[in-house]
XYZ file of C-alpha atoms in Angstrom:
750
model
C -2.980 -37.221 108.482
C 0.052 -38.178 110.300
C 0.643 -41.320 112.771
C 3.577 -42.259 114.403
C 4.858 -45.223 114.145
C 4.492 -48.375 111.972
C 0.444 -49.274 112.258
C -0.729 -52.235 109.958
C -3.463 -50.106 108.580
C -4.414 -47.163 108.668
C -6.603 -45.012 110.912
C -9.978 -44.546 110.742
C -10.427 -46.598 107.401
C -8.803 -43.335 105.499
C -7.406 -45.171 102.753
C -11.167 -46.004 102.230
C -12.317 -43.069 102.259
C -10.103 -41.050 99.715
C -10.255 -42.149 96.658
C -6.505 -41.111 95.810
C -4.442 -42.196 99.140
C -1.007 -42.644 99.538
C 0.835 -43.723 102.351
C 4.551 -41.704 102.495
C 7.173 -43.095 105.317
C 8.650 -40.236 107.317
C 12.069 -41.931 107.606
C 15.392 -40.212 109.374
C 17.176 -37.631 107.638
C 20.867 -37.941 106.402
C 24.012 -36.723 107.358
C 24.567 -34.233 104.536
C 20.707 -32.801 104.624
C 21.796 -32.113 108.817
C 24.955 -30.258 107.704
C 22.832 -28.369 105.078
C 20.753 -27.485 107.435
C 22.231 -26.401 110.408
C 24.255 -24.121 107.669
C 21.259 -22.605 105.910
C 19.352 -21.894 109.279
C 21.798 -21.241 111.941
C 24.616 -20.349 109.855
C 26.205 -23.083 111.618
C 29.255 -24.797 109.683
C 30.129 -27.821 112.091
C 33.072 -30.271 111.313
C 31.896 -33.496 109.967
C 32.594 -35.459 113.210
C 30.055 -33.107 115.355
C 27.868 -32.866 112.223
C 27.664 -36.720 112.562
C 26.702 -36.890 116.726
C 24.147 -34.581 116.266
C 22.754 -37.033 113.470
C 23.612 -39.473 116.147
C 22.260 -38.227 119.393
C 18.769 -36.710 117.452
C 18.385 -40.115 115.257
C 17.651 -37.944 112.231
C 15.274 -35.804 113.721
C 14.912 -32.616 112.041
C 13.776 -30.618 114.941
C 15.788 -32.512 117.443
C 18.947 -32.025 115.392
C 17.992 -28.066 115.655
C 18.106 -28.116 119.079
C 21.283 -29.524 119.254
C 22.680 -27.301 116.890
C 21.392 -24.183 118.658
C 23.191 -25.410 121.897
C 25.997 -25.965 120.307
C 25.999 -22.281 118.507
C 25.153 -20.382 121.784
C 27.969 -23.050 123.707
C 25.601 -24.711 126.421
C 26.693 -28.140 124.787
C 30.492 -29.328 124.396
C 30.728 -32.124 121.623
C 32.688 -34.405 122.907
C 33.566 -38.246 122.521
C 30.151 -40.097 122.949
C 26.390 -39.060 122.142
C 25.734 -35.305 122.845
C 24.691 -33.943 126.365
C 21.343 -32.460 125.903
C 20.207 -28.860 125.995
C 17.566 -28.052 128.948
C 14.628 -28.188 126.289
C 15.292 -31.527 125.021
C 15.752 -32.704 128.503
C 12.530 -31.894 129.337
C 10.993 -33.129 126.461
C 12.592 -37.057 127.433
C 12.818 -36.236 131.498
C 8.168 -36.737 131.963
C 9.254 -40.501 130.726
C 12.388 -40.656 132.226
C 11.359 -39.732 136.053
C 8.161 -41.862 136.550
C 11.287 -45.014 136.589
C 11.888 -45.703 139.641
C 15.868 -45.159 141.038
C 17.356 -48.544 140.388
C 15.756 -49.145 136.851
C 16.940 -45.494 135.669
C 20.316 -46.330 137.121
C 20.282 -49.807 135.064
C 19.524 -47.378 131.899
C 22.930 -45.199 132.663
C 24.553 -48.729 131.785
C 22.417 -49.560 128.939
C 23.470 -45.776 127.436
C 27.134 -46.182 128.646
C 27.493 -49.595 126.510
C 28.405 -49.373 122.929
C 26.222 -52.363 121.743
C 24.766 -53.487 125.648
C 22.672 -56.744 125.328
C 20.813 -59.128 128.348
C 23.695 -61.371 129.057
C 25.857 -58.248 129.464
C 24.125 -56.372 131.973
C 23.137 -60.251 133.679
C 26.838 -60.240 134.207
C 26.827 -56.777 135.904
C 23.715 -57.202 137.623
C 21.503 -60.253 137.778
C 17.803 -57.455 138.634
C 19.326 -55.621 135.851
C 17.422 -57.765 133.371
C 14.055 -56.937 135.406
C 14.818 -53.213 134.791
C 15.217 -53.854 131.276
C 11.332 -55.100 131.355
C 10.051 -52.482 133.414
C 12.008 -50.271 131.109
C 10.673 -51.682 127.881
C 6.464 -51.472 129.212
C 6.927 -47.817 130.119
C 8.040 -47.651 125.874
C 12.354 -46.226 127.098
C 14.054 -49.520 126.209
C 13.161 -52.448 122.887
C 14.798 -55.571 122.293
C 15.699 -57.528 119.384
C 16.339 -60.989 120.213
C 19.515 -60.318 123.758
C 20.385 -56.422 121.795
C 19.120 -54.053 123.905
C 18.460 -50.182 121.985
C 16.895 -47.030 123.343
C 13.825 -46.618 121.505
C 14.937 -43.054 120.845
C 18.423 -41.879 120.656
C 17.608 -38.924 123.025
C 17.232 -41.259 126.101
C 20.968 -42.142 125.821
C 22.712 -38.922 126.575
C 19.355 -37.960 129.355
C 19.638 -40.971 131.056
C 23.729 -40.822 131.083
C 23.618 -36.797 132.417
C 21.421 -37.543 135.379
C 24.583 -40.217 137.505
C 26.989 -37.763 138.913
C 30.421 -37.617 137.558
C 31.961 -40.017 140.773
C 28.921 -43.018 140.697
C 29.540 -42.543 136.821
C 33.489 -43.894 137.100
C 32.329 -45.910 139.722
C 29.915 -47.540 136.755
C 32.668 -47.663 134.379
C 35.637 -49.571 136.496
C 32.369 -52.294 136.178
C 32.057 -52.059 133.033
C 35.663 -52.299 131.909
C 35.761 -55.873 134.001
C 32.828 -56.966 131.251
C 33.922 -59.052 128.315
C 34.235 -56.318 125.936
C 36.441 -55.580 122.900
C 39.484 -53.720 123.369
C 37.955 -50.444 122.305
C 35.133 -50.096 124.337
C 37.021 -51.692 127.713
C 39.613 -48.466 126.962
C 37.399 -46.188 126.806
C 35.385 -47.426 130.219
C 39.261 -47.654 131.737
C 39.422 -43.863 130.567
C 36.051 -42.782 131.613
C 36.455 -44.461 135.548
C 40.179 -42.816 135.788
C 40.254 -39.669 138.084
C 44.043 -38.095 136.714
C 46.851 -39.344 135.136
C 47.045 -43.288 134.442
C 50.899 -44.681 132.416
C 48.768 -48.183 132.630
C 44.797 -46.706 130.923
C 47.087 -44.989 128.400
C 48.725 -47.607 126.973
C 45.589 -49.775 126.841
C 44.042 -46.872 125.502
C 47.211 -47.126 123.088
C 46.111 -50.538 121.697
C 43.051 -49.546 121.416
C 43.923 -46.703 118.415
C 45.772 -49.433 116.517
C 42.325 -51.248 116.618
C 40.384 -48.679 115.729
C 43.042 -47.175 113.281
C 43.022 -50.631 111.679
C 39.460 -50.880 110.996
C 39.432 -47.709 109.369
C 37.431 -45.590 112.175
C 39.542 -42.247 112.596
C 37.071 -40.698 114.274
C 37.209 -43.662 117.133
C 41.276 -43.867 116.899
C 40.729 -39.692 117.230
C 38.866 -39.642 120.402
C 40.817 -42.755 121.979
C 44.278 -41.186 120.739
C 42.874 -37.476 123.137
C 42.242 -39.344 126.094
C 45.305 -41.090 125.978
C 47.147 -37.973 125.705
C 45.351 -36.864 128.404
C 46.000 -39.790 130.323
C 49.864 -39.828 130.189
C 51.912 -38.905 133.348
C 52.779 -35.641 132.921
C 57.082 -36.526 132.943
C 56.628 -38.547 129.999
C 56.214 -35.502 127.927
C 57.367 -37.309 124.354
C 54.769 -39.909 125.112
C 52.037 -37.184 125.285
C 53.283 -34.937 122.491
C 53.163 -38.906 120.077
C 49.810 -39.398 121.233
C 48.291 -35.771 120.632
C 50.171 -35.716 116.743
C 48.002 -39.603 116.290
C 45.150 -37.133 117.745
C 45.400 -34.809 115.477
C 46.500 -37.101 112.602
C 43.024 -39.748 113.041
C 40.958 -35.716 113.388
C 42.328 -34.840 110.472
C 41.076 -38.167 108.906
C 37.947 -37.854 110.318
C 37.477 -34.407 108.601
C 37.695 -31.828 111.773
C 40.385 -30.337 110.393
C 40.612 -27.096 113.085
C 40.657 -30.010 116.114
C 43.496 -30.968 113.938
C 45.514 -27.986 113.981
C 45.073 -27.068 117.585
C 46.433 -30.608 118.153
C 49.458 -30.150 116.397
C 50.479 -26.418 117.373
C 50.085 -27.184 120.692
C 53.212 -29.745 119.935
C 54.785 -27.651 117.452
C 55.184 -24.956 120.218
C 57.808 -27.021 121.963
C 61.155 -25.508 122.839
C 63.295 -27.845 121.822
C 64.254 -29.348 118.541
C 63.304 -33.203 118.132
C 62.146 -36.073 116.098
C 58.594 -35.449 117.803
C 58.816 -32.083 117.243
C 59.667 -32.646 113.909
C 56.713 -34.938 112.917
C 54.428 -32.431 114.253
C 55.634 -29.814 111.715
C 55.045 -32.249 108.914
C 51.876 -33.350 109.992
C 51.159 -29.247 110.621
C 51.942 -28.908 107.207
C 49.358 -31.069 105.794
C 46.518 -29.907 107.474
C 47.943 -26.150 106.407
C 47.684 -27.805 102.832
C 44.188 -27.736 102.886
C 43.517 -24.808 104.729
C 46.277 -22.027 104.214
C 47.842 -23.390 100.924
C 50.809 -24.880 99.847
C 53.417 -21.990 100.962
C 52.691 -22.230 103.903
C 52.811 -25.589 104.028
C 56.430 -25.848 102.521
C 57.501 -23.263 105.378
C 56.885 -25.680 107.616
C 57.817 -28.881 105.880
C 61.989 -26.702 105.440
C 61.196 -26.116 109.515
C 60.823 -30.333 109.734
C 63.574 -31.368 107.936
C 66.201 -29.366 109.940
C 65.118 -30.800 113.042
C 67.362 -32.899 114.403
C 67.329 -36.978 114.543
C 64.955 -37.386 111.740
C 63.646 -40.984 110.678
C 64.916 -41.536 107.483
C 61.726 -42.505 106.089
C 59.815 -39.656 107.882
C 62.646 -37.689 105.747
C 61.195 -39.370 102.294
C 57.639 -38.302 103.129
C 58.080 -35.585 104.327
C 60.804 -34.005 101.040
C 58.130 -35.944 98.494
C 55.291 -33.867 99.987
C 57.711 -30.696 100.246
C 58.312 -31.946 96.349
C 54.204 -31.481 95.644
C 54.686 -28.093 97.394
C 57.059 -26.215 95.817
C 55.864 -27.139 92.400
C 52.364 -26.983 93.087
C 51.240 -27.885 89.856
C 53.939 -26.487 87.419
C 57.042 -27.887 86.527
C 59.143 -26.878 89.054
C 63.057 -27.357 89.340
C 63.058 -27.104 92.645
C 59.970 -29.673 93.106
C 61.875 -32.302 90.820
C 64.798 -31.787 92.753
C 63.814 -32.690 96.020
C 61.098 -35.628 94.199
C 64.809 -36.989 93.052
C 66.043 -36.773 96.922
C 63.165 -38.703 97.926
C 63.312 -41.376 95.122
C 67.362 -42.005 96.346
C 66.557 -41.962 99.850
C 63.359 -44.104 99.147
C 66.011 -46.925 97.711
C 68.345 -47.182 99.718
C 65.728 -47.786 102.669
C 63.513 -49.947 100.617
C 60.646 -49.287 102.533
C 57.464 -50.356 100.380
C 55.177 -47.525 101.113
C 58.055 -44.631 101.064
C 58.841 -46.430 98.104
C 55.716 -46.180 96.471
C 55.338 -42.492 97.268
C 58.682 -41.550 95.974
C 58.222 -42.903 92.671
C 54.780 -41.420 92.052
C 56.150 -38.070 92.908
C 58.775 -38.300 90.746
C 56.411 -39.455 87.666
C 53.728 -36.593 88.658
C 56.761 -34.049 88.968
C 58.174 -35.459 85.688
C 54.614 -35.079 84.198
C 54.207 -31.667 84.653
C 57.925 -30.305 83.082
C 58.022 -32.334 79.945
C 54.077 -33.404 80.287
C 55.266 -37.344 79.577
C 53.432 -40.252 81.714
C 56.195 -42.843 83.404
C 54.364 -45.834 83.197
C 57.209 -47.758 84.358
C 57.724 -45.520 87.557
C 53.575 -45.592 88.591
C 53.596 -48.879 87.449
C 55.953 -50.135 90.242
C 54.819 -47.540 92.587
C 51.184 -48.869 92.738
C 52.734 -52.724 92.760
C 54.748 -51.414 95.725
C 50.664 -50.839 97.567
C 49.033 -47.866 98.738
C 50.643 -44.829 100.740
C 50.066 -42.979 103.967
C 49.210 -39.620 101.874
C 47.113 -40.188 99.427
C 47.724 -37.445 97.307
C 51.256 -39.559 97.262
C 49.766 -42.951 96.135
C 50.147 -44.103 92.429
C 46.832 -45.074 91.194
C 45.711 -41.357 92.005
C 49.080 -39.943 90.527
C 48.133 -42.231 86.984
C 44.257 -40.986 87.503
C 45.071 -37.415 87.690
C 48.157 -38.297 84.689
C 45.843 -39.696 82.819
C 43.120 -37.432 82.692
C 45.738 -34.744 82.035
C 46.638 -37.048 78.672
C 43.191 -37.350 76.785
C 42.741 -40.637 78.040
C 39.041 -40.240 80.224
C 38.090 -43.307 79.716
C 40.371 -45.016 81.820
C 40.971 -41.604 83.935
C 37.551 -42.046 84.876
C 37.026 -45.843 85.059
C 40.059 -45.075 88.269
C 38.260 -42.283 89.571
C 35.444 -43.684 90.062
C 36.880 -46.928 92.198
C 39.287 -44.230 94.235
C 36.251 -42.401 95.247
C 33.964 -45.373 96.501
C 37.247 -46.517 98.362
C 37.129 -42.989 99.754
C 33.869 -42.830 100.955
C 33.710 -46.538 102.491
C 36.886 -45.289 104.625
C 34.987 -41.797 105.450
C 38.711 -40.684 103.692
C 38.621 -36.805 103.727
C 40.934 -36.287 100.621
C 37.587 -38.188 98.678
C 37.129 -34.254 97.902
C 40.421 -34.165 96.642
C 39.933 -37.304 94.232
C 36.453 -35.374 93.833
C 37.859 -32.131 92.594
C 40.609 -33.570 90.542
C 37.404 -36.210 88.566
C 35.602 -32.811 88.118
C 38.759 -31.151 86.243
C 39.260 -34.177 84.174
C 35.121 -34.039 83.118
C 35.560 -30.414 82.010
C 38.280 -31.603 79.311
C 36.463 -34.636 78.297
C 33.262 -31.975 77.967
C 30.709 -33.203 80.408
C 30.347 -30.079 81.800
C 27.441 -30.441 83.427
C 28.609 -33.591 85.101
C 31.713 -31.752 86.084
C 29.541 -29.078 88.398
C 27.550 -32.081 89.750
C 30.937 -33.625 91.061
C 31.752 -29.816 92.206
C 28.889 -29.479 94.276
C 28.761 -32.342 96.158
C 32.606 -31.658 97.200
C 32.114 -28.587 98.405
C 29.068 -29.659 100.691
C 31.465 -32.663 101.857
C 34.580 -29.627 101.691
C 32.382 -27.263 103.880
C 31.711 -30.190 106.763
C 35.177 -31.060 107.134
C 36.556 -27.608 107.127
C 38.298 -27.891 104.398
C 38.631 -23.966 102.910
C 41.044 -25.587 100.188
C 39.488 -27.947 98.681
C 35.885 -25.906 98.579
C 38.084 -23.109 96.940
C 39.716 -25.177 94.565
C 36.262 -27.002 93.365
C 34.957 -22.990 92.951
C 37.600 -22.177 90.515
C 36.456 -25.500 88.507
C 32.934 -24.273 88.796
C 34.559 -21.325 87.214
C 35.803 -22.818 84.489
C 33.196 -24.190 82.977
C 31.113 -20.419 83.598
C 33.860 -19.140 81.343
C 33.716 -21.521 78.306
C 29.981 -21.454 79.081
C 30.333 -17.369 78.157
C 29.040 -16.242 81.432
C 30.870 -13.610 81.286
C 29.688 -10.908 83.830
C 29.673 -14.105 86.532
C 33.232 -14.673 85.091
C 34.872 -11.571 85.074
C 33.823 -11.180 89.010
C 34.498 -14.451 90.056
C 37.649 -15.799 88.204
C 39.745 -12.502 89.582
C 38.841 -12.948 93.203
C 40.112 -16.900 92.725
C 43.000 -16.309 91.316
C 44.033 -13.440 94.643
C 42.862 -16.399 96.714
C 45.036 -19.343 94.346
C 48.211 -16.405 94.164
C 48.031 -16.604 98.534
C 48.413 -19.767 98.498
C 50.723 -20.470 96.323
C 48.768 -22.743 93.702
C 50.569 -22.342 90.347
C 48.772 -24.893 88.360
C 45.404 -23.475 89.526
C 46.418 -19.868 87.888
C 47.566 -20.877 84.624
C 44.023 -23.074 84.362
C 41.798 -20.065 85.274
C 44.045 -17.222 83.462
C 43.475 -19.791 80.649
C 39.742 -19.465 81.345
C 39.410 -16.072 81.457
C 41.644 -15.354 78.564
C 39.247 -17.922 76.384
C 35.855 -15.661 77.742
C 37.791 -13.137 75.955
C 38.628 -14.661 72.469
C 34.917 -15.476 72.505
C 33.858 -11.974 73.421
C 36.511 -10.358 70.001
C 38.394 -8.846 73.050
C 42.081 -10.765 71.833
C 43.902 -7.387 73.305
C 42.136 -8.462 76.928
C 43.162 -11.883 76.548
C 46.465 -11.247 76.236
C 46.666 -8.807 78.985
C 46.136 -11.673 81.146
C 47.918 -14.365 79.864
C 50.960 -11.735 79.126
C 52.337 -11.575 83.281
C 53.065 -15.473 83.025
C 53.863 -16.468 79.046
C 55.616 -12.716 77.664
C 59.098 -13.260 79.568
C 59.375 -17.053 79.438
C 62.074 -19.051 77.547
C 60.613 -22.817 78.050
C 57.247 -24.157 78.674
C 56.684 -26.741 81.675
C 53.376 -28.799 80.598
C 50.897 -25.916 82.078
C 53.000 -22.631 80.456
C 52.295 -25.652 77.117
C 48.836 -25.694 77.378
C 48.210 -21.551 78.277
C 49.987 -20.527 75.193
C 48.291 -23.281 72.776
C 45.012 -23.043 73.954
C 45.417 -19.034 74.354
C 48.170 -16.929 74.817
C 49.816 -17.261 70.271
C 45.728 -17.017 69.285
C 45.782 -13.841 71.306
C 49.275 -12.225 69.727
C 47.740 -13.325 66.694
C 44.950 -12.157 66.433
C 46.212 -8.477 67.827
C 49.062 -8.283 64.876
C 52.424 -9.797 66.658
C 53.476 -12.370 65.110
C 57.158 -12.406 66.104
C 56.159 -12.724 69.145
C 53.275 -15.577 68.540
C 56.582 -17.186 66.762
C 58.457 -16.876 69.275
C 55.790 -19.250 71.476
C 55.115 -21.435 69.106
C 59.227 -22.312 69.251
C 58.624 -23.060 72.810
C 55.218 -25.068 72.360
C 56.887 -27.253 69.497
C 59.548 -27.702 71.496
C 57.726 -28.921 74.590
C 54.914 -30.591 72.450
C 57.677 -33.377 70.724
C 58.178 -35.222 73.820
C 54.638 -34.551 75.771
C 51.619 -37.132 75.666
C 48.850 -34.778 76.254
C 46.824 -32.734 73.515
C 49.294 -30.058 73.933
C 50.437 -31.626 70.377
C 47.356 -31.034 68.846
C 47.485 -27.732 69.967
C 50.476 -27.083 68.336
C 48.934 -27.700 65.426
C 46.278 -25.239 65.669
C 48.861 -22.245 66.647
C 51.425 -22.950 63.611
C 47.994 -22.782 61.067
C 47.266 -19.001 62.713
C 50.681 -17.927 62.620
C 50.518 -19.222 59.067
C 47.605 -17.570 58.445
C 48.541 -14.508 60.141
C 51.031 -14.483 57.360
C 48.387 -15.259 54.409
C 49.466 -18.667 54.003
C 46.217 -20.281 53.861
C 46.950 -23.359 52.200
C 49.444 -24.414 54.426
C 48.120 -22.963 57.295
C 44.563 -25.178 56.260
C 46.368 -28.049 56.368
C 48.150 -27.202 59.948
C 44.541 -27.092 60.657
C 43.640 -29.841 58.979
C 46.424 -31.964 61.458
C 45.109 -30.577 64.378
C 41.723 -31.502 63.866
C 42.367 -34.939 62.707
C 43.506 -35.543 65.346
C 45.615 -38.630 64.007
C 48.088 -38.984 67.399
C 44.743 -39.116 69.854
C 46.043 -41.968 72.065
C 41.954 -42.227 73.320
C 39.981 -39.000 73.056
C 40.497 -34.921 72.437
C 39.558 -31.971 74.784
C 35.713 -31.871 72.257
C 35.894 -27.661 73.010
C 39.893 -27.269 71.887
C 38.962 -29.113 69.016
C 35.952 -27.249 68.337
C 37.833 -24.042 68.470
C 39.994 -26.041 66.309
C 37.467 -26.608 63.664
C 36.006 -23.025 64.369
C 39.792 -21.793 62.974
C 39.462 -24.211 60.384
C 36.449 -23.426 58.493
C 36.810 -20.284 58.438
C 40.225 -19.778 56.234
C 38.483 -22.426 54.473
C 36.056 -19.439 53.790
C 38.528 -16.833 53.104
C 40.234 -19.222 50.987
C 36.823 -19.737 49.090
C 36.653 -23.522 50.245
C 32.790 -22.865 50.541
C 31.552 -26.169 50.424
C 34.276 -27.733 52.790
C 34.147 -24.495 55.471
C 30.221 -25.219 56.186
C 30.889 -28.327 56.218
C 33.522 -27.428 58.865
C 31.510 -24.688 60.306
C 28.486 -26.803 61.262
C 30.406 -29.484 62.999
C 32.401 -26.383 65.286
C 28.738 -24.855 66.074
C 27.111 -28.032 66.406
C 29.969 -28.969 68.670
C 29.759 -26.203 70.558
C 25.963 -25.975 71.279
C 26.033 -29.762 72.673
C 28.326 -27.877 75.184
C 26.677 -25.105 75.696
C 29.595 -23.187 74.645
C 27.263 -20.099 73.424
C 29.324 -17.107 72.823
C 31.749 -19.687 70.798
C 28.739 -21.148 69.150
C 27.796 -17.859 67.783
C 30.974 -16.919 66.543
C 31.002 -20.332 64.721
C 27.299 -19.585 63.164
C 27.995 -15.695 62.750
C 31.406 -18.034 60.315
C 28.374 -19.945 58.754
C 26.056 -16.650 57.724
C 29.017 -15.692 55.350
C 29.200 -18.837 53.129
C 26.058 -18.066 51.541
C 24.380 -20.514 49.388
C 22.760 -23.251 49.038
C 23.506 -25.610 51.968
C 25.221 -29.203 50.806
C 23.741 -32.277 51.594
C 25.538 -34.115 54.254
C 25.453 -37.166 53.319
C 26.684 -35.355 49.327
C 30.708 -36.832 48.946
C 32.996 -34.417 47.382
C 35.164 -35.320 44.474
C 38.485 -35.712 47.130
C 36.288 -37.269 49.387
C 34.865 -40.564 47.258
C 38.595 -40.886 45.940
C 39.401 -41.452 49.266
C 36.819 -43.757 50.221
C 37.582 -45.981 46.730
C 41.415 -46.088 48.096
C 40.181 -47.048 51.442
C 37.721 -49.662 50.233
C 40.299 -51.482 48.766
C 42.178 -51.675 51.374
C 44.665 -48.619 51.311
C 46.389 -47.159 54.488
C 45.910 -43.389 54.910
C 49.668 -43.062 53.884
C 49.246 -44.913 50.486
C 46.119 -43.167 49.597
C 48.062 -39.696 50.400
C 51.003 -40.659 48.136
C 48.424 -42.035 45.678
C 46.675 -38.309 45.593
C 49.313 -36.203 46.678
C 48.210 -35.068 50.124
C 49.546 -35.294 53.082
C 48.727 -38.129 54.944
C 46.949 -36.002 57.817
C 44.945 -34.197 55.023
C 43.342 -37.945 54.171
C 42.771 -38.507 57.923
C 40.691 -35.476 58.428
C 39.022 -35.892 55.243
C 37.684 -39.596 55.905
C 36.872 -38.594 59.816
C 34.273 -36.121 57.280
C 33.046 -39.150 55.095
C 32.146 -41.451 58.560
C 29.865 -38.397 60.010
C 28.390 -37.888 56.433
C 27.513 -41.541 56.252
C 27.213 -42.361 59.729
C 29.664 -44.954 60.163
C 32.551 -45.083 62.388
C 35.351 -47.563 60.787
C 36.799 -48.482 57.694
C 35.041 -52.279 58.113
C 31.527 -50.224 58.495
C 32.947 -48.085 55.423
C 33.477 -50.686 53.444
C 30.514 -52.667 54.096
C 27.933 -49.764 53.495
C 29.920 -48.306 50.398
C 31.570 -51.315 48.542
C 28.593 -52.922 46.627
C 28.453 -49.521 45.097
C 32.089 -49.559 44.075
C 31.557 -53.028 42.498
């Protein structure tokens, strides 16, 4: 049984008639739910501002939202500012209620619909008799009062009432409303609605309203007001009109309507005369194309913009920073660093905080891509200067990205959580970008399920905003997860398609990540030849590694070469990897240790190889965390080599830890490889609490207060071997520190 409204008691005493009685309040659905419904039922992918209008106009009622969606899909109604006009199917739903009202009451209802926040005092100042009209409408269930606030009992009534008044009479009404005591934005809207043609005074009033809306973070309101200002600009004020269109485009982009932003900017860019205004439009069009057509198209537009005459120095700095980003595209590009340094030199001279912060962050990011080093000095300075206009170049955003890439997961996660919350509060479209980078970091941290959930949410938001690039980038992250989990059939179909997308837009960093994931899958399937064929185009002829190529070589490239027997090729890449890893702040150092162990094993030097792999597995230089998937692969390599060297007990312990980690991550093919190696050992499974003689000696010295280097010297071991064995002791005894170890075994040692 259903009841509309909020009855104090269930009708017909239904709560007594049934043993199990539940009351379920069905409220309005969310904006996201409406978007999913329109997409699923009508294949209608509206930009986010239009979905918000559908939600407002329908009051969150899914039936009404579908009717509005159908009307939008077939062009019967067109989205504009304010509530949507109603298609005939919905107009008829409310017409019966409205048609019975007297003419004067219906005219008062138009004023209620036109006002942003109608109140009794406002209507009384418009016309004293309007208060009586409100009471009549309230009695018919069309209006309701909350103190002095007036609202329609359902949002559909507002557009239904408003559309009944002829345009010329609505203009006169808006002129009267503009004389009431209203805020800056609403007064400007009424002046615009009252205007019958271009009006410089009204356009300037709208400019003031745009600034007010922008300052409070209302991107949608600012976009609508800017576009109204451009439309009302006199025809001889061409530059003013184009500046207003640029402002409207920027706000539409922030509000999530990429297509509308692009149309406005393309109109300005088509101007035949070179000018700073056209340069500004080109720069902003590059931002839109970065999200829709990719980095190469954005790079082309930015170079055009920089060639325009009379470019403002601050605008030039912004464009150089963006150009540096686009040119590098996730790699250590020499050209990208050159543009970044140009921007920083100019920013230091101009000394404007916003541009200086952006240029510092850009130099820091591109330096990291080239060297793997985090320039905290630059990023701390950028953060102190405050936020930038382009969140892509913000100091905190850059720091969050780099911390995640350097395995500092807790720090990065905390920053991303903060940045995403701020973005949501501002309805900032760049929030999807932050979510994508968070998901990427969670892939490295081993939280693959969390990464997938973040990607799914970001994909839906990106679709609402028409952000095809961000949607593709999120799908790339999902494909990486599938590759590491061993979803072979799906990954071999999906990643080659995504590689074409990445190549088409020029995102070379994404190409490295996708190649690494697919090559890892082939290694897990035992096909080293296929793995090397995938990586060879990126690694075969390089003479220097940036961070992206170093990660690719260290994770899959060198291992594939060793497995196919090309030790000379593996040694060449390992030399380049060592050179890069020496100065890097990332986990690439541990990958270099692993690759050295694999190469040594390929030459039959098992004991030296085991020592190198123990160094990689113990991770003594890890700042806060390690990539659990890569560490498990190191453990698998180490355990395999220990088994071949007849170190059965050590091999079992190592391989069990590898299999356990792979199992926890869901990397089923890699887990199967680890368990297959375990089965080859045979013999009795060792007790996890039983210490080997070497481990017992290490424990005695550690509990006695010796440091790792002192223990190593006394037992003729390397410090890394001590660290590796100590980590195994911690796991066996269920402790996590030297203090806990001393408390656990100290009395026994006495």
